[in-house]
């Protein structure tokens, strides 16, 4: 390890201009893409988290708890909020609930594997740039469905005794205090993320020239923010770009893995990386299947229809969950 670090140090001195340029590019991407797409959802998730103690939300959380076969009602809140704040915000939520003893370590390590959604703002932005609206919906759906499907499957092997802990006791904090604390806390988190991105991109700028044309694929595995931007320049068709992006968004990249490890120190990395590889492969398969659903012509929609499609999908899932919960109640009465 020491030898590798010394080599990187020497390469940094020799290629200081390249390191400075990559650091500036990282800062630009963080400023123009990452910070705007993550900061507001992080703050919003903290505000929502402070207002979960009502009958409607509790009913939704109980449904999520039952569907994903989880012990704690708070785990449903983590799944729900992860859809809004994205990754590594989900790791932040899991760590907070674990520190407050609202969930246990076993459940936390299961949740971390399938709640690492990308921020919806970032996902829509990068998808539209990458595919220029071609197969845009397919890429977004493959990302969410692969995580949800993996979570549904993996939790079948967990909590076999069907233990349900529904003591959702929440002390509501004044909204201005939550807002102020959230801003302070999330700025620190996002600056940590910036540090990781700058470091990874500096390493990429030093070692990638030695990999030639394959360097972009190593870039995608190491740091997806810059990797996906470079993928837009590749002279390949939209389906191939979509397949690569689907895998990378499911896998997350080693830079995000390190961000998660920073925020959530209890991460069992061996299990986590296997889950991310499986989700990446599952996301590719779902994307590939969706691209052949020509009869629906889902990929021919313009931007103004994207939100409508997502809302329709949301309500379909919502009604499915309602039916599921009603069946569960009938079985319990019997």
Coordinates of C-alpha atoms in Angstrom, one line a residue:
X1 CA 0.0 0.0 0.0
X2 CA 2.8 2.4 0.9
X3 CA 4.5 1.7 -2.5
X4 CA 1.2 2.5 -4.3
X5 CA 0.8 5.8 -2.4
X6 CA 4.4 6.8 -3.1
X7 CA 3.8 6.1 -6.8
X8 CA 0.7 8.3 -6.7
X9 CA 2.6 11.0 -4.9
X10 CA 5.4 11.0 -7.6
X11 CA 2.7 11.0 -10.4
X12 CA 1.0 14.0 -8.7
X13 CA 4.3 16.0 -8.8
X14 CA 4.9 15.1 -12.5
X15 CA 1.3 15.7 -13.6
X16 CA 0.3 18.5 -11.2
X17 CA -1.5 20.4 -14.0
X18 CA -3.7 17.4 -14.8
X19 CA -4.5 17.0 -11.1
X20 CA -5.4 20.7 -10.8
X21 CA -7.6 20.5 -13.9
X22 CA -9.4 17.4 -12.7
X23 CA -10.0 19.0 -9.3
X24 CA -11.5 22.1 -11.0
X25 CA -13.7 19.9 -13.2
X26 CA -14.9 18.1 -10.1
X27 CA -15.7 21.3 -8.3
X28 CA -17.6 22.5 -11.4
X29 CA -19.7 19.3 -11.6
X30 CA -20.3 19.4 -7.8
X31 CA -21.4 23.1 -8.0
X32 CA -23.6 22.7 -11.1
X33 CA -25.0 19.2 -10.8
X34 CA -24.5 17.5 -7.5
X35 CA -25.1 20.3 -4.9
X36 CA -28.3 21.6 -6.6
X37 CA -29.7 18.1 -7.1
X38 CA -28.9 16.8 -3.5
X39 CA -28.9 19.7 -1.0
X40 CA -32.6 20.6 -1.3
X41 CA -33.8 16.9 -1.2
X42 CA -31.6 16.4 1.9
X43 CA -33.2 19.3 3.7
X44 CA -36.6 18.4 2.5
X45 CA -36.2 14.8 3.8
X46 CA -35.2 16.1 7.2
X47 CA -38.3 18.3 7.3
X48 CA -40.5 15.4 6.2
X49 CA -38.8 13.1 8.7
X50 CA -39.9 15.5 11.5
X51 CA -43.6 15.3 10.3
X52 CA -44.1 11.5 9.9
X53 CA -46.2 11.0 13.1
X54 CA -49.7 11.2 11.6
X55 CA -52.3 8.5 10.7
X56 CA -51.9 8.6 6.9
X57 CA -48.1 8.4 7.0
X58 CA -48.2 5.7 9.6
X59 CA -50.5 3.6 7.4
X60 CA -48.1 3.9 4.5
X61 CA -45.2 3.0 6.7
X62 CA -47.0 -0.1 8.0
X63 CA -47.7 -1.2 4.4
X64 CA -44.0 -0.7 3.5
X65 CA -43.0 -2.6 6.6
X66 CA -45.3 -5.5 5.6
X67 CA -44.4 -5.6 1.9
X68 CA -40.7 -5.6 2.6
X69 CA -41.0 -7.9 5.7
X70 CA -39.2 -5.6 8.1
X71 CA -39.2 -5.5 11.9
X72 CA -39.3 -1.8 12.5
X73 CA -41.9 0.7 11.4
X74 CA -39.1 3.3 11.0
X75 CA -37.6 1.2 8.3
X76 CA -40.6 2.0 6.1
X77 CA -39.8 5.7 6.7
X78 CA -36.2 5.1 5.5
X79 CA -37.5 3.5 2.3
X80 CA -40.0 6.3 1.7
X81 CA -37.5 9.1 2.4
X82 CA -34.7 7.5 0.4
X83 CA -36.9 7.9 -2.8
X84 CA -36.7 11.7 -2.3
X85 CA -33.3 12.3 -0.9
X86 CA -31.3 9.8 -2.9
X87 CA -27.9 8.4 -2.2
X88 CA -25.9 8.9 0.1
X89 CA -28.8 10.6 1.9
X90 CA -30.3 7.1 2.5
X91 CA -27.0 6.1 4.4
X92 CA -27.4 9.3 6.5
X93 CA -31.0 8.4 7.4
X94 CA -30.1 4.8 8.3
X95 CA -27.2 6.0 10.5
X96 CA -29.4 8.6 12.2
X97 CA -32.2 6.0 13.0
X98 CA -29.6 3.5 14.1
X99 CA -27.9 6.0 16.5
X100 CA -31.4 6.9 17.9
X101 CA -32.0 3.1 18.4
X102 CA -35.1 3.2 16.2
X103 CA -33.8 0.2 14.2
X104 CA -31.2 -2.5 14.9
X105 CA -27.9 -3.1 13.2
X106 CA -29.1 -6.2 11.3
X107 CA -32.0 -4.3 9.7
X108 CA -29.8 -1.3 9.0
X109 CA -27.3 -3.5 7.0
X110 CA -30.2 -4.9 5.0
X111 CA -31.7 -1.5 4.3
X112 CA -28.4 0.0 3.1
X113 CA -28.3 -2.5 0.2
X114 CA -31.5 -1.6 -1.5
X115 CA -32.3 2.0 -0.5
X116 CA -29.2 3.6 -2.2
X117 CA -31.4 5.3 -4.9
X118 CA -29.8 8.1 -6.9
X119 CA -31.4 11.5 -6.2
X120 CA -34.4 11.8 -8.5
X121 CA -33.3 15.3 -9.6
X122 CA -29.8 14.0 -10.5
X123 CA -31.2 10.9 -12.2
X124 CA -33.6 12.8 -14.4
X125 CA -30.9 15.4 -15.3
X126 CA -28.1 12.9 -16.1
X127 CA -30.6 10.6 -18.0
X128 CA -31.9 13.4 -20.2
X129 CA -28.3 14.5 -21.0
X130 CA -27.0 11.0 -21.6
X131 CA -29.8 9.6 -23.7
X132 CA -31.4 12.9 -25.0
X133 CA -34.9 11.7 -24.1
X134 CA -34.3 8.4 -26.0
X135 CA -35.1 5.5 -23.5
X136 CA -35.2 8.1 -20.7
X137 CA -38.1 6.6 -18.9
X138 CA -36.7 3.1 -19.3
X139 CA -33.5 4.1 -17.6
X140 CA -35.3 5.8 -14.7
X141 CA -37.7 2.9 -14.2
X142 CA -34.9 0.3 -14.4
X143 CA -33.0 2.1 -11.6
X144 CA -36.0 2.2 -9.2
X145 CA -37.5 -1.2 -10.1
X146 CA -34.2 -3.0 -9.7
X147 CA -33.7 -1.6 -6.1
X148 CA -37.3 -2.3 -5.1
X149 CA -37.3 -5.8 -6.6
X150 CA -34.0 -6.7 -5.0
X151 CA -35.2 -5.4 -1.6
X152 CA -38.4 -7.4 -1.9
X153 CA -36.5 -10.6 -2.7
X154 CA -33.7 -10.2 -0.2
X155 CA -36.1 -9.4 2.7
X156 CA -37.9 -12.7 2.1
X157 CA -35.0 -14.4 3.8
X158 CA -35.0 -12.0 6.7
X159 CA -37.3 -11.7 9.7
X160 CA -38.7 -15.2 9.2
X161 CA -40.6 -15.0 12.5
X162 CA -42.5 -12.0 11.1
X163 CA -41.7 -9.8 14.1
X164 CA -43.4 -6.3 13.8
X165 CA -42.3 -3.5 16.1
X166 CA -44.7 -0.6 15.5
X167 CA -43.8 1.8 18.4
X168 CA -43.3 4.9 16.3
X169 CA -42.8 7.5 19.0
X170 CA -41.7 10.8 17.5
X171 CA -41.1 14.0 19.4
X172 CA -41.9 16.8 16.9
X173 CA -39.2 19.5 16.9
X174 CA -40.0 23.1 15.9
X175 CA -39.7 23.5 12.1
X176 CA -37.3 26.4 12.1
X177 CA -34.9 24.5 14.4
X178 CA -35.1 21.4 12.1
X179 CA -34.5 23.6 9.1
X180 CA -31.5 25.4 10.6
X181 CA -29.9 22.1 11.9
X182 CA -30.6 20.5 8.5
X183 CA -28.7 23.2 6.6
X184 CA -25.7 23.0 8.9
X185 CA -25.6 19.2 8.9
X186 CA -26.1 18.7 5.1
X187 CA -23.6 21.3 4.1
X188 CA -21.0 19.4 6.0
X189 CA -22.1 16.1 4.4
X190 CA -22.0 17.6 0.9
X191 CA -18.5 19.0 1.5
X192 CA -17.3 15.6 2.5
X193 CA -18.8 14.2 -0.7
X194 CA -16.9 16.9 -2.6
X195 CA -13.7 15.9 -1.0
X196 CA -14.2 12.2 -2.0
X197 CA -15.1 13.2 -5.6
X198 CA -12.0 15.5 -5.9
X199 CA -9.7 12.7 -4.6
X200 CA -11.1 10.0 -6.8
X201 CA -11.0 12.2 -9.9
X202 CA -7.4 13.3 -9.1
X203 CA -6.5 9.6 -9.0
X204 CA -8.4 8.9 -12.2
X205 CA -6.6 11.7 -14.0
X206 CA -3.2 10.1 -12.9
X207 CA -3.9 6.5 -13.8
X208 CA -6.4 6.6 -16.7
X209 CA -3.9 7.7 -19.4
X210 CA -2.3 4.3 -19.0
X211 CA -5.6 2.4 -19.8
X212 CA -6.1 4.0 -23.3
X213 CA -9.6 3.7 -24.7
X214 CA -10.9 1.5 -21.9
X215 CA -10.2 4.3 -19.3
X216 CA -13.8 5.6 -19.4
X217 CA -15.1 2.2 -18.1
X218 CA -12.7 2.4 -15.2
X219 CA -13.8 6.0 -14.6
X220 CA -17.5 4.8 -14.5
X221 CA -16.7 2.2 -11.9
X222 CA -14.6 4.6 -9.8
X223 CA -16.6 7.8 -10.0
X224 CA -19.9 7.9 -11.8
X225 CA -20.5 11.7 -11.8
X226 CA -17.6 12.4 -14.2
X227 CA -17.9 8.9 -15.8
X228 CA -21.5 9.4 -17.0
X229 CA -20.6 12.8 -18.4
X230 CA -17.8 11.2 -20.4
X231 CA -20.1 8.4 -21.5
X232 CA -22.2 11.0 -23.5
X233 CA -19.2 11.5 -25.8
X234 CA -18.8 7.8 -26.7
X235 CA -19.8 7.0 -30.4
X236 CA -22.2 4.2 -29.4
X237 CA -26.0 3.9 -29.8
X238 CA -28.5 4.9 -27.1
X239 CA -29.3 1.3 -26.0
X240 CA -25.7 0.5 -25.3
X241 CA -25.3 3.8 -23.4
X242 CA -28.5 3.0 -21.5
X243 CA -27.3 -0.5 -20.5
X244 CA -23.9 0.9 -19.3
X245 CA -25.7 3.7 -17.4
X246 CA -28.2 1.3 -15.9
X247 CA -25.5 -0.9 -14.5
X248 CA -23.4 2.0 -13.2
X249 CA -26.4 3.7 -11.5
X250 CA -27.3 0.4 -9.8
X251 CA -23.7 -0.3 -8.8
X252 CA -23.2 3.4 -7.7
X253 CA -19.4 3.5 -8.1
X254 CA -16.6 3.2 -5.6
X255 CA -16.6 6.9 -4.9
X256 CA -20.2 6.7 -3.6
X257 CA -19.3 3.5 -1.7
X258 CA -16.7 5.5 0.2
X259 CA -19.1 8.3 0.8
X260 CA -21.6 5.8 2.3
X261 CA -18.8 4.3 4.4
X262 CA -17.9 7.7 5.7
X263 CA -21.6 8.5 6.7
X264 CA -22.5 4.9 7.8
X265 CA -19.4 3.4 9.6
X266 CA -21.2 0.1 10.3
X267 CA -21.3 -0.9 6.6
X268 CA -20.6 -4.6 5.9
X269 CA -18.8 -3.9 2.7
X270 CA -18.4 -7.4 1.3
X271 CA -22.2 -8.0 1.5
X272 CA -22.8 -4.4 0.2
X273 CA -20.7 -4.7 -2.9
X274 CA -22.2 -8.1 -3.8
X275 CA -25.7 -6.5 -3.5
X276 CA -24.7 -3.6 -5.7
X277 CA -23.3 -5.9 -8.4
X278 CA -26.6 -7.9 -8.4
X279 CA -28.7 -4.7 -8.5
X280 CA -26.5 -3.4 -11.4
X281 CA -27.1 -6.6 -13.4
X282 CA -30.8 -6.6 -12.6
X283 CA -31.1 -2.9 -13.7
X284 CA -29.5 -3.8 -17.0
X285 CA -32.0 -6.7 -17.5
X286 CA -35.0 -4.5 -16.7
X287 CA -33.7 -1.7 -19.0
X288 CA -33.2 -4.2 -21.8
X289 CA -36.7 -5.5 -21.4
X290 CA -38.3 -2.1 -21.3
X291 CA -36.6 -1.0 -24.5
X292 CA -38.5 -3.7 -26.3
X293 CA -41.9 -2.6 -25.0
X294 CA -42.6 -0.8 -28.3
X295 CA -46.4 -1.3 -28.1
X296 CA -46.5 1.3 -25.2
X297 CA -44.1 3.6 -27.1
X298 CA -42.9 4.8 -23.7
X299 CA -39.7 6.2 -25.0
X300 CA -41.4 8.4 -27.6
X301 CA -42.9 10.7 -24.9
X302 CA -41.7 14.3 -24.7
X303 CA -40.5 16.0 -21.5
X304 CA -44.0 17.2 -20.7
X305 CA -45.3 13.6 -20.3
X306 CA -42.5 12.3 -18.1
X307 CA -44.0 13.6 -14.9
X308 CA -47.4 12.2 -15.9
X309 CA -46.0 8.8 -16.6
X310 CA -44.2 8.7 -13.2
X311 CA -47.4 9.8 -11.4
X312 CA -49.4 7.0 -13.2
X313 CA -46.7 4.5 -12.1
X314 CA -46.9 5.8 -8.6
X315 CA -50.6 5.4 -8.4
X316 CA -50.4 1.8 -9.9
X317 CA -47.9 0.9 -7.2
X318 CA -50.0 2.6 -4.5
X319 CA -53.2 0.6 -5.5
X320 CA -51.1 -2.6 -5.6
X321 CA -49.9 -1.9 -2.1
X322 CA -53.5 -1.2 -0.9
X323 CA -54.7 -4.5 -2.4
X324 CA -51.8 -6.3 -0.7
X325 CA -52.6 -4.7 2.7
X326 CA -56.3 -5.6 2.4
X327 CA -55.4 -9.2 1.7
X328 CA -53.2 -9.3 4.7
X329 CA -56.0 -8.0 6.9
X330 CA -58.4 -10.7 5.6
X331 CA -55.9 -13.4 6.4
X332 CA -55.4 -12.0 9.9
X333 CA -59.1 -12.0 10.5
X334 CA -59.3 -15.7 9.5

